[in-house]
Amino acid sequence: MSDPLPLRFGAFELDLRTGELRKHGIRRKIQDQPFQVLQALLERPGELVTREELQRRIWPEGTFVDFDQSLNRAVNKAREALGDSAENPRYIETMARRGYRFIAPVEGPPKPAVPGKPWGKIAWIAAGILAAVGAGLWLTRARAPLPPPRVVPLTTFTGTEVHPAFSPDGKRVAFAWNGERGDNYDVYVKTVGNVTALRLTSDPANDGYPAWSPDGRQIAFVSARGGGGIYLVSPDGGPERKLSDLPTDSRPSWTAGGKYLLVARRYRHAQPETGDGALFLVPLESEGAPRQILAPPPGTWYKDPAFAPDGRSLAFVSCTGTQSSPRCSLQVAGLQAGLVAFGKPRQITQQSLDISGLAWMSDGSSLICAGDIMEPGSHLWRVNVRTGKEPERVELAGADAYYPAINFKADRLAFSRRLTHANIWRLESGGKPAPFLTSSSAQDDSPQYSPDGRRIAFTSSRQVANTAVWVANADGTAPAQITNLGSPWSGTPRWSPDGRWLAFDAFERGRGWDVWVVEASGNSPRQLTHGPADNDIPSWSRDGSSIYFESKRSGRPEIWRMPAGGGAAVQVTRNGGWVAFESTDGKTLYYTLSERGAEGLYAKPLPDGEEKQVLNEGVAGRGFAVLSDGIYYLHQLGLNRYDIRFHEFASGQTRIVSEIEGTLELGLAVSPDRKTFLFTKYSDAGADLMLIENFR
């Protein structure tokens, strides 16, 4: 019997005969148990290998060890030998609470064929007879095994590559890339298998969401220039032509004949206009205006439209809520002659927090979409359009997958894989920002100091498949999970004035966001709001008797207040409201008007005084803290550039406390002694395009 051939992946080679791991031919040190973990995963690339399977394989029955800790140690040692990490895996991916999966392409010996049944032999005999008369070639090909799907990198540029789109023959891909400096998105084209890419656009405004015409001669793309619109360009480069002023935030879809583009008009949340969020047909050759074919209900917007392969239906994403906290579902509508929608659109997925792109399979029976369809985090899902069967996760794509694109001819699926995660950083007065809470393999954000400054509450997805509220000591030690509601997301923790309670928001599928309170120890969680719209981003009154929160129950985001023990809510703001904190004397409410905070900060004397603007410059990332003599806040200067600033009430003057470089996320916390600031910062920012070959 011949020795087993080595298994190869990337620069590595695993020799099953000698028990050695080599990189570029050089032996790497690896112990027996990590080797067994690696071998088990390589034998089933792209598949889940459960913790129980690994336990049975490595430790014989009757072995007495702490299996969880021992397995974790073996997996970490295997990752260490590969130079891999749990935070941004290239080889070994953790499947939360289930096991592990090897996600890189593997070359090695084929699996042994399964012996055929007797009738199979008869079929082959028949095929041989037919071959003698010239017909056997077709049968032989029909029975040839199909190559297995495999995932390979499509781009590995510095920065972020998103929105892949295949040429009709599947040999080239158009995409958006923000360049090596990360300062502006433009449209590029590259041939699959080639390293270099051709830049098609270079306008200072962002360009993205490319879509190839059916004949492959043009690429439509979305641009932010001049307030937004649709443009056309040749895939070989050259001048660009503006097609329409219709603003959109998602990819257009071509009709089969290439005469129209289906475009979802951008939805303006602050002041929606007629037609916002609707689907329009934009003609390419005539001078006619875009024609609306499908309008959403009030407070809803559509995006990511895509015609089915047979042209008799279209799929799209339907969303409600806000841009930062949407609730989206996948829907399908029928089409009549003349591209006229008929009947009520049919919802085929339950509501989730977001869906980022979709693509039809070749037979029109299913769709591939990206989002948190069945579990937290963005994955690719196969959704059956006809049967209502539960969506299936595309395991080979892994986590943090967005914007799928499919080419039927080449059996290829492309998508964007995000390489970022957020950590909590600390800034000591007079010092420089430094990582603080960074042990998570996923996301930490929204830090808040307890009133006595001895503890920190924050949102985290560490150790769990969902996000939850956590509490740690002020020095970052002893982190502990506080909430465990079974909901996919809970976060935005706020301490009560006495430090005994935490208010937070939680999302439940099919119902949306609501405000909860829980003891700081994690006991006695209690839901305060019960709809009728999303209710989130809570904060306490200074006397602890009330809780403020954002809600869209009036038809637009406003600040509401309700008793901390439960009861009827009353509306506080009338012209918009998003994040709110009460003044230290309880006489004034400070708040932003929208999710981005670009309009600055407003103040309203309580209980019902006239609002006035306090800051006319933007407040970023829900990041401000109200103290007795002023307000600390985050202000964005430009791309990856922020300040922490302090606005003094008495003088009306503002000073810069510190400058921060990088991309920031949610939250700003100030210690009671004002010597320490906490904020959320992304690390390892970027995204690459990935390709699954032989996808069916």
XYZ file of C-alpha atoms in Angstrom:
696
model
C 0.000 0.000 0.000
C 1.468 3.410 -1.012
C 2.199 6.086 1.548
C -0.393 8.873 1.862
C 0.407 11.972 -0.148
C 1.044 15.252 1.720
C -1.791 17.735 2.090
C -0.898 21.202 0.767
C -2.485 24.555 1.569
C -0.970 27.970 0.923
C 2.747 27.798 1.669
C 2.260 24.787 3.978
C 2.523 21.031 3.560
C 1.302 18.481 6.093
C 3.035 15.117 5.754
C 0.710 12.459 7.195
C 3.380 9.757 6.945
C 6.094 11.521 8.968
C 3.816 13.700 11.111
C 5.607 16.856 9.958
C 4.419 20.343 9.035
C 6.527 22.326 6.568
C 6.353 25.893 5.298
C 8.162 26.582 2.021
C 9.810 23.224 2.582
C 11.137 24.158 6.025
C 9.963 22.046 8.941
C 7.786 23.827 11.517
C 7.556 22.716 15.125
C 4.169 21.216 16.008
C 3.200 18.863 18.812
C 1.134 15.700 18.436
C -2.267 16.977 19.578
C -2.179 20.172 17.459
C -1.063 17.984 14.542
C -4.095 15.715 15.038
C -6.386 18.744 15.150
C -4.910 20.011 11.901
C -5.138 16.614 10.231
C -8.792 16.206 11.232
C -9.694 19.603 9.784
C -7.706 19.064 6.577
C -9.455 15.771 5.934
C -12.749 17.682 5.660
C -11.901 21.147 4.278
C -14.767 23.602 4.361
C -16.824 21.380 6.683
C -17.652 21.763 10.355
C -15.668 19.410 12.595
C -17.349 19.424 15.974
C -15.547 19.694 19.294
C -16.940 16.294 20.223
C -15.431 14.691 17.106
C -12.036 16.200 17.875
C -12.279 15.083 21.490
C -12.982 11.459 20.493
C -10.160 11.507 17.970
C -7.432 12.945 20.209
C -8.275 11.478 23.615
C -9.139 7.761 23.863
C -12.147 6.672 25.893
C -11.322 6.622 29.590
C -8.950 9.603 29.385
C -9.535 12.059 32.237
C -8.607 15.639 31.307
C -10.332 19.005 31.096
C -11.382 18.444 27.492
C -12.508 22.022 26.808
C -9.291 23.635 27.991
C -7.108 20.944 26.430
C -8.854 21.227 23.055
C -8.670 25.022 23.136
C -4.947 24.741 23.846
C -4.408 22.278 20.987
C -6.303 24.480 18.519
C -4.357 27.566 19.624
C -1.066 25.668 19.168
C -2.148 24.604 15.671
C -2.955 28.221 14.829
C 0.364 29.337 16.267
C 2.221 26.889 14.007
C 0.386 28.339 10.986
C 0.777 31.969 12.032
C -3.017 32.124 12.118
C -5.388 33.926 14.492
C -8.928 33.439 15.743
C -9.683 37.127 15.153
C -8.877 37.102 11.423
C -8.582 33.435 10.433
C -6.921 32.417 7.192
C -6.932 28.691 7.914
C -8.841 27.624 11.061
C -12.196 29.296 11.693
C -14.065 28.943 14.981
C -17.721 27.991 14.608
C -19.119 29.425 17.819
C -20.118 26.793 20.383
C -19.920 24.043 17.730
C -16.394 23.391 16.526
C -13.936 24.416 13.846
C -13.581 24.524 10.083
C -10.598 24.703 7.720
C -11.356 27.563 5.302
C -8.308 27.656 2.982
C -8.068 25.659 -0.281
C -6.471 22.230 0.227
C -4.600 20.115 -2.320
C -4.114 16.450 -1.579
C -5.088 12.879 -2.378
C -8.673 12.399 -3.594
C -11.135 10.565 -1.409
C -11.513 6.870 -2.340
C -14.420 6.124 -4.620
C -17.437 4.372 -3.146
C -18.024 0.952 -4.783
C -20.932 1.050 -7.175
C -24.074 -1.065 -7.078
C -24.621 -3.935 -9.569
C -26.809 -1.840 -11.822
C -23.947 0.640 -12.097
C -21.790 -2.058 -13.717
C -24.555 -2.801 -16.180
C -24.753 0.877 -17.058
C -21.036 0.986 -17.779
C -21.268 -2.139 -19.932
C -24.086 -0.489 -21.845
C -22.008 2.637 -22.189
C -19.161 0.586 -23.628
C -21.470 -0.993 -26.180
C -22.828 2.403 -27.172
C -19.300 3.746 -27.416
C -18.631 1.121 -30.065
C -21.339 2.725 -32.182
C -20.252 6.281 -31.376
C -22.593 7.285 -28.519
C -20.615 6.295 -25.410
C -18.744 9.598 -25.114
C -21.849 11.434 -23.933
C -22.648 8.881 -21.217
C -19.072 8.812 -19.973
C -19.013 12.558 -19.617
C -22.395 12.579 -17.940
C -21.106 10.301 -15.210
C -17.774 12.101 -14.680
C -17.528 13.387 -11.087
C -17.862 17.131 -10.666
C -14.900 18.909 -9.077
C -15.551 19.992 -5.488
C -16.057 23.673 -4.670
C -13.042 25.516 -3.274
C -12.505 29.030 -1.972
C -9.548 31.127 -3.109
C -8.593 34.808 -2.724
C -9.697 37.005 -5.616
C -8.019 40.222 -4.419
C -5.527 40.890 -1.641
C -4.958 44.621 -2.041
C -4.271 46.973 0.831
C -7.552 48.593 1.866
C -11.146 47.564 1.207
C -12.479 45.807 -1.886
C -16.258 45.428 -2.141
C -19.201 45.031 -4.573
C -17.849 42.317 -6.948
C -19.653 41.824 -10.270
C -18.835 39.226 -12.944
C -18.564 39.835 -16.662
C -21.081 37.743 -18.627
C -18.420 35.103 -19.446
C -17.260 34.938 -15.807
C -13.636 35.683 -16.682
C -13.439 39.217 -15.314
C -14.682 40.939 -12.167
C -15.543 44.578 -11.610
C -15.409 45.880 -8.044
C -14.986 48.981 -5.879
C -11.707 49.623 -4.034
C -10.785 52.524 -1.764
C -7.147 52.392 -2.859
C -3.906 51.879 -0.985
C -4.449 55.111 0.961
C -8.018 54.154 1.821
C -9.279 57.612 0.917
C -11.708 57.135 -1.992
C -13.682 54.330 -3.655
C -13.304 53.869 -7.416
C -14.352 51.143 -9.852
C -11.750 48.628 -11.037
C -11.721 45.557 -13.302
C -9.450 42.525 -13.089
C -9.209 39.176 -14.813
C -9.762 36.188 -12.531
C -6.344 34.723 -11.780
C -4.425 37.923 -12.543
C -2.920 40.096 -9.836
C -3.242 43.534 -11.422
C -6.441 45.537 -11.851
C -7.463 48.251 -14.291
C -8.797 51.450 -12.732
C -11.908 52.711 -14.530
C -12.926 55.780 -12.482
C -10.960 58.460 -10.642
C -13.474 61.083 -9.535
C -12.922 62.514 -6.002
C -16.428 61.323 -5.094
C -16.998 57.668 -4.183
C -17.910 55.256 -6.998
C -19.157 51.700 -6.459
C -21.783 48.993 -7.033
C -20.682 48.106 -10.595
C -22.991 45.989 -12.798
C -22.022 44.516 -16.201
C -24.374 44.878 -19.139
C -25.619 41.566 -20.618
C -23.422 42.014 -23.709
C -20.358 42.810 -21.592
C -19.700 46.124 -23.335
C -20.649 48.482 -20.511
C -20.478 48.684 -16.755
C -23.094 50.671 -14.871
C -22.004 52.046 -11.511
C -23.252 54.261 -8.716
C -21.471 57.539 -7.971
C -21.802 60.108 -5.200
C -20.650 62.922 -7.488
C -23.087 65.787 -7.899
C -25.464 64.497 -5.252
C -25.559 60.959 -6.633
C -26.480 59.179 -9.827
C -25.929 56.294 -12.268
C -23.034 56.301 -14.759
C -21.777 54.043 -17.570
C -18.190 53.197 -18.544
C -16.462 50.692 -20.816
C -14.791 47.763 -19.006
C -11.661 48.612 -21.023
C -11.580 52.176 -19.702
C -12.409 55.495 -21.333
C -14.900 58.307 -20.813
C -17.824 57.934 -18.455
C -21.411 58.828 -19.352
C -23.998 59.975 -16.853
C -27.208 58.037 -17.288
C -29.459 59.354 -14.517
C -29.551 61.676 -11.504
C -31.484 59.043 -9.568
C -29.608 58.605 -6.247
C -29.170 55.075 -4.918
C -27.210 53.149 -2.293
C -27.302 49.688 -3.900
C -26.396 47.878 -7.110
C -28.581 48.395 -10.220
C -29.865 45.352 -12.126
C -29.875 45.087 -15.939
C -32.838 43.767 -17.901
C -32.022 40.781 -20.129
C -32.043 42.892 -23.284
C -29.868 45.594 -21.787
C -32.394 48.375 -22.432
C -33.147 49.269 -18.792
C -31.579 49.357 -15.360
C -33.635 48.621 -12.263
C -32.614 51.058 -9.526
C -33.701 51.438 -5.896
C -33.968 55.125 -5.129
C -32.176 56.267 -1.969
C -34.366 56.683 1.114
C -33.813 59.951 3.003
C -34.611 59.127 6.598
C -34.732 62.668 7.960
C -37.253 63.950 5.399
C -38.428 61.237 2.981
C -39.682 62.464 -0.380
C -42.171 60.892 -2.763
C -40.530 57.947 -4.496
C -37.815 57.434 -1.882
C -37.057 53.738 -1.405
C -39.057 52.726 -4.517
C -37.837 50.694 -7.513
C -37.457 52.530 -10.836
C -36.721 51.440 -14.405
C -34.106 53.728 -15.954
C -33.969 53.659 -19.803
C -30.537 53.556 -21.440
C -31.207 54.953 -24.901
C -34.394 57.027 -24.754
C -34.771 60.414 -23.087
C -37.686 59.217 -20.994
C -37.758 59.695 -17.232
C -37.287 56.756 -14.849
C -40.516 54.800 -14.375
C -41.542 53.626 -10.910
C -42.597 49.959 -10.906
C -42.789 49.129 -7.198
C -43.382 51.458 -4.243
C -42.746 50.496 -0.610
C -45.193 51.097 2.245
C -44.634 54.271 4.320
C -41.518 54.087 6.495
C -40.053 51.285 4.331
C -37.389 51.313 1.654
C -36.247 48.813 -0.976
C -32.671 48.089 -2.077
C -30.514 45.533 -3.944
C -33.026 44.692 -6.710
C -32.191 41.742 -8.970
C -34.112 40.251 -11.908
C -34.598 36.481 -11.877
C -32.834 34.577 -14.694
C -36.128 34.046 -16.567
C -37.130 37.708 -16.144
C -40.551 36.784 -14.715
C -39.858 37.937 -11.158
C -37.499 40.114 -9.197
C -35.996 39.903 -5.734
C -35.107 42.802 -3.463
C -34.402 43.703 0.134
C -37.126 45.486 2.094
C -36.081 47.478 5.182
C -37.647 49.512 7.958
C -36.097 51.331 10.900
C -32.983 53.442 10.394
C -29.744 53.162 8.442
C -27.736 52.234 11.526
C -30.381 49.848 12.906
C -32.418 48.550 9.969
C -34.758 45.570 9.994
C -34.645 43.883 6.607
C -36.195 40.915 4.840
C -35.836 39.339 1.431
C -38.863 39.667 -0.833
C -39.880 38.479 -4.308
C -42.385 40.109 -6.680
C -43.846 38.760 -9.925
C -43.479 40.589 -13.260
C -45.857 40.802 -16.210
C -45.139 41.772 -19.790
C -43.692 45.256 -20.023
C -41.855 44.825 -16.713
C -44.945 45.593 -14.674
C -45.015 44.247 -11.128
C -48.181 42.419 -10.148
C -49.528 41.095 -6.877
C -48.208 41.757 -3.420
C -44.471 41.069 -2.896
C -43.849 37.833 -1.023
C -41.556 37.857 2.021
C -39.250 34.824 1.965
C -37.033 35.487 5.021
C -37.797 36.699 8.505
C -36.635 40.172 9.455
C -32.985 40.549 10.367
C -30.739 43.493 11.138
C -29.364 43.849 7.631
C -28.960 42.144 4.270
C -25.995 43.226 2.144
C -26.511 42.068 -1.406
C -28.183 39.144 -3.182
C -27.731 37.048 -6.320
C -29.931 34.519 -8.109
C -28.932 30.902 -8.722
C -29.091 29.813 -12.365
C -32.390 27.889 -12.174
C -34.210 30.685 -10.351
C -35.248 28.403 -7.502
C -33.023 29.988 -4.884
C -31.028 33.086 -4.002
C -27.704 33.701 -2.318
C -27.810 36.647 0.072
C -25.514 38.101 2.721
C -26.656 38.970 6.224
C -27.649 37.716 9.651
C -30.528 35.663 8.283
C -30.519 32.868 10.867
C -27.750 33.837 13.312
C -25.703 36.910 14.270
C -22.938 38.073 11.984
C -22.914 38.396 8.219
C -22.770 35.057 6.387
C -23.864 33.907 2.949
C -27.183 32.068 2.861
C -28.965 30.016 0.224
C -32.663 30.930 0.359
C -35.206 28.753 -1.436
C -37.680 30.961 -3.274
C -40.333 28.333 -4.003
C -40.669 25.931 -1.093
C -40.217 28.065 2.012
C -37.449 25.738 3.172
C -35.276 27.130 5.965
C -32.247 29.067 4.598
C -28.971 27.138 4.490
C -25.650 28.751 5.324
C -22.934 28.619 2.654
C -20.344 27.160 5.011
C -17.392 27.486 2.652
C -17.729 31.277 2.565
C -17.053 31.664 6.287
C -17.948 34.634 8.471
C -18.026 38.358 7.664
C -19.163 37.749 4.073
C -20.921 40.472 2.077
C -22.090 41.376 -1.452
C -22.365 38.016 -3.277
C -22.132 37.787 -7.068
C -22.681 34.663 -9.187
C -21.700 33.711 -12.727
C -23.634 30.737 -14.126
C -21.295 29.924 -17.021
C -18.153 29.615 -14.918
C -19.835 28.251 -11.759
C -18.266 31.005 -9.693
C -19.408 32.851 -6.585
C -17.565 35.992 -5.486
C -18.047 37.929 -2.269
C -16.322 40.463 -0.031
C -14.847 39.277 3.266
C -14.435 41.941 5.949
C -11.161 41.872 7.854
C -12.092 44.347 10.583
C -13.138 44.077 14.193
C -13.590 46.707 16.875
C -11.811 46.986 20.216
C -12.046 49.411 23.105
C -9.093 51.794 23.390
C -7.956 53.927 26.319
C -6.485 57.418 26.412
C -4.827 58.622 29.597
C -4.719 62.391 30.114
C -1.575 63.698 28.459
C -0.784 60.324 26.887
C -1.425 58.566 23.605
C -4.299 56.211 22.689
C -3.547 52.551 23.347
C -5.491 49.277 23.039
C -7.394 48.413 26.212
C -10.066 45.700 25.908
C -8.729 43.703 22.947
C -9.052 40.064 23.966
C -12.238 39.572 21.986
C -12.178 37.721 18.685
C -15.087 39.779 17.425
C -16.404 43.164 18.507
C -16.320 45.285 21.667
C -17.917 48.739 21.734
C -20.056 51.264 23.649
C -17.951 51.532 26.851
C -19.442 53.262 29.920
C -17.848 53.964 33.321
C -19.867 53.184 36.433
C -20.685 56.253 38.563
C -17.885 55.415 41.028
C -15.407 54.770 38.196
C -14.540 51.277 39.437
C -16.234 49.285 36.663
C -16.861 49.445 32.938
C -19.904 48.200 31.060
C -19.603 47.484 27.339
C -21.114 45.551 24.446
C -19.255 42.455 23.264
C -19.604 39.366 21.091
C -16.727 37.548 22.787
C -17.316 33.881 23.617
C -20.894 33.943 22.333
C -22.543 33.875 18.913
C -24.555 36.979 19.753
C -23.695 40.336 21.299
C -24.309 40.872 24.991
C -23.669 43.339 27.801
C -20.442 42.723 29.712
C -18.908 44.321 32.826
C -15.216 44.470 33.745
C -13.098 46.190 36.363
C -11.864 49.647 35.405
C -8.425 48.204 34.648
C -9.966 45.706 32.205
C -9.660 42.651 34.444
C -12.380 40.138 35.317
C -14.711 40.652 32.330
C -18.076 38.954 32.888
C -21.144 38.520 30.715
C -24.200 40.196 32.242
C -27.012 39.592 29.752
C -28.038 36.263 28.247
C -31.510 36.790 26.877
C -31.284 34.475 23.901
C -31.717 37.456 21.587
C -29.194 37.931 18.766
C -28.157 41.390 19.976
C -28.164 43.273 23.237
C -25.994 46.246 24.078
C -25.732 50.027 24.581
C -25.382 49.619 28.382
C -25.992 52.639 30.665
C -25.426 52.670 34.435
C -28.092 53.869 36.829
C -26.941 56.776 39.053
C -26.524 54.439 42.064
C -24.555 51.872 40.012
C -26.948 49.031 40.855
C -28.681 48.702 37.490
C -27.897 48.737 33.795
C -30.304 49.834 31.096
C -29.675 48.358 27.652
C -31.384 47.605 24.355
C -32.024 44.168 22.823
C -33.206 42.978 19.428
C -35.615 40.086 18.939
C -36.339 38.702 15.482
C -39.810 39.539 14.286
C -40.282 42.193 16.990
C -37.374 44.636 16.782
C -35.541 46.623 19.477
C -36.734 47.202 23.023
C -35.323 48.679 26.222
C -34.474 46.448 29.177
C -32.979 46.856 32.643
C -30.896 44.337 34.591
C -29.087 44.329 37.898
C -25.359 45.007 37.512
C -24.771 41.478 38.775
C -26.791 40.075 35.865
C -29.867 39.175 37.916
C -33.497 40.123 37.298
C -33.533 41.273 33.650
C -36.789 43.082 32.901
C -38.197 44.359 29.611
C -39.539 47.937 29.804
C -40.803 48.701 26.301
C -42.971 46.499 24.105
C -43.121 48.243 20.736
C -44.997 49.499 18.815
C -41.779 50.591 17.040
C -38.063 50.156 17.706
C -37.070 51.480 21.144
C -33.332 51.689 21.826
C -30.274 53.700 23.013
C -31.398 54.196 26.641
C -30.005 56.554 29.292
C -31.013 57.381 32.875
C -32.307 60.546 34.448
C -29.914 61.838 37.097
C -32.290 60.930 39.919
C -32.699 57.381 38.568
C -36.475 57.630 38.297
C -36.746 57.695 34.495
C -35.146 56.276 31.392
C -34.813 58.149 28.106
C -34.697 56.253 24.813
C -34.975 56.736 21.066
C -38.163 55.577 19.340
C -39.801 55.939 15.954
C -43.313 55.371 17.290
C -44.335 58.900 16.240
C -43.210 58.249 12.666
C -39.691 59.650 13.027
C -36.833 59.201 15.524
C -37.543 61.154 18.724
C -36.502 60.972 22.365
C -39.059 59.490 24.752
C -39.072 59.052 28.549
C -40.670 56.431 30.769
C -40.526 55.449 34.467
C -37.564 53.220 35.297
C -39.951 50.772 36.928
C -42.139 50.590 33.829
C -45.198 52.510 32.715
C -46.396 54.868 30.024
C -43.823 56.663 27.848
C -44.063 60.345 26.935
C -42.458 62.114 23.991
C -39.746 64.630 24.924
C -38.374 65.979 21.616
C -40.420 67.213 18.656
C -37.871 67.893 15.904
C -35.868 64.689 15.982
C -33.783 62.908 18.583
C -31.320 60.024 18.680
C -28.824 59.851 21.579
C -29.696 61.716 24.775
C -28.131 62.394 28.188
C -29.518 64.503 31.008
C -27.487 67.323 32.607
C -25.969 66.670 36.028
C -28.581 68.901 37.700
C -31.420 67.141 35.846
C -32.713 70.384 34.316
C -31.627 69.980 30.675
C -31.579 67.194 28.107
C -28.723 67.118 25.574
C -29.171 65.092 22.388
C -28.321 64.582 18.732
C -31.049 64.780 16.103
C -29.972 61.842 13.950
C -27.899 58.683 13.962
C -24.858 60.353 12.383
C -24.948 63.400 14.649
C -23.715 65.561 11.760
C -26.054 68.432 12.686
C -24.374 68.891 16.071
C -25.775 68.806 19.587
C -29.029 70.260 20.904
C -30.343 71.116 24.366
C -33.900 71.226 25.695
C -34.833 72.614 29.138
C -36.962 70.097 31.004
C -39.783 69.327 31.145
C -40.834 71.050 27.906
C -38.679 74.048 27.127
C -37.664 75.309 23.711
C -34.763 73.453 22.132
C -31.597 75.257 21.060
C -28.399 74.238 19.315
C -25.375 73.936 21.599
C -22.789 72.614 19.123
C -22.896 73.299 15.409
C -20.210 70.743 14.554
C -20.804 67.027 14.238
C -20.834 64.552 17.115
C -19.530 61.195 15.860
C -20.284 57.625 16.928
C -22.913 58.414 19.602
C -19.901 59.771 21.456
C -20.577 62.481 24.026
C -20.586 62.738 27.824
C -22.302 65.488 29.841
C -20.483 66.774 32.939
C -21.301 69.614 35.336
C -19.252 72.247 33.513
C -19.321 71.053 29.928
C -19.509 68.284 27.364
C -16.813 65.940 26.040
C -17.521 64.672 22.529
C -16.049 62.930 19.486
C -15.713 64.997 16.327
C -14.701 63.602 12.944
C -12.234 65.766 11.021
C -12.017 63.591 7.922
C -11.299 60.057 6.814
C -9.745 58.184 9.772
C -9.179 61.420 11.716
C -11.025 62.341 14.933
C -10.736 64.667 17.925
C -11.918 64.378 21.494
C -13.147 67.889 22.313
C -14.483 69.679 25.384
C -17.148 72.372 25.188
C -17.281 74.566 28.297
C -20.705 75.847 29.340
C -19.544 79.035 31.083
C -17.398 80.447 28.269
C -19.009 78.746 25.309
C -15.490 77.863 24.138
C -14.347 74.514 22.760
C -10.860 73.020 23.083
C -9.201 69.932 21.637
C -8.301 67.295 24.209
C -6.600 64.796 21.903
C -6.363 63.713 18.291
C -7.126 60.115 17.270
C -6.183 58.385 14.033
C -8.151 55.429 12.705
C -11.771 54.449 12.211
C -13.914 54.863 15.319
C -17.116 53.086 16.283
C -19.746 53.591 18.980
C -19.264 55.306 22.306
C -17.146 57.680 24.381
C -16.655 57.224 28.137
C -15.008 59.659 30.560
C -13.823 58.496 33.982
C -15.235 60.425 36.983
C -11.800 61.989 37.630
C -11.553 62.971 33.906
C -8.126 61.381 33.605
C -9.140 58.512 31.318
C -11.158 58.298 28.120
C -12.477 55.132 26.500
C -13.590 54.839 22.884
C -14.085 52.167 20.220
C -11.650 51.796 17.348
C -11.502 49.409 14.419
C -8.336 47.396 13.910
C -7.062 45.530 10.846
C -9.436 47.573 8.711
C -10.198 46.370 5.218
C -11.884 43.723 3.107
C -10.756 41.333 0.362
C -12.699 39.688 -2.432
C -12.973 35.904 -2.251
C -13.928 33.415 -4.947
C -15.634 30.035 -4.658
C -14.860 27.956 -7.738
C -17.192 25.152 -8.875
C -20.103 26.677 -6.967
C -23.491 25.088 -7.655
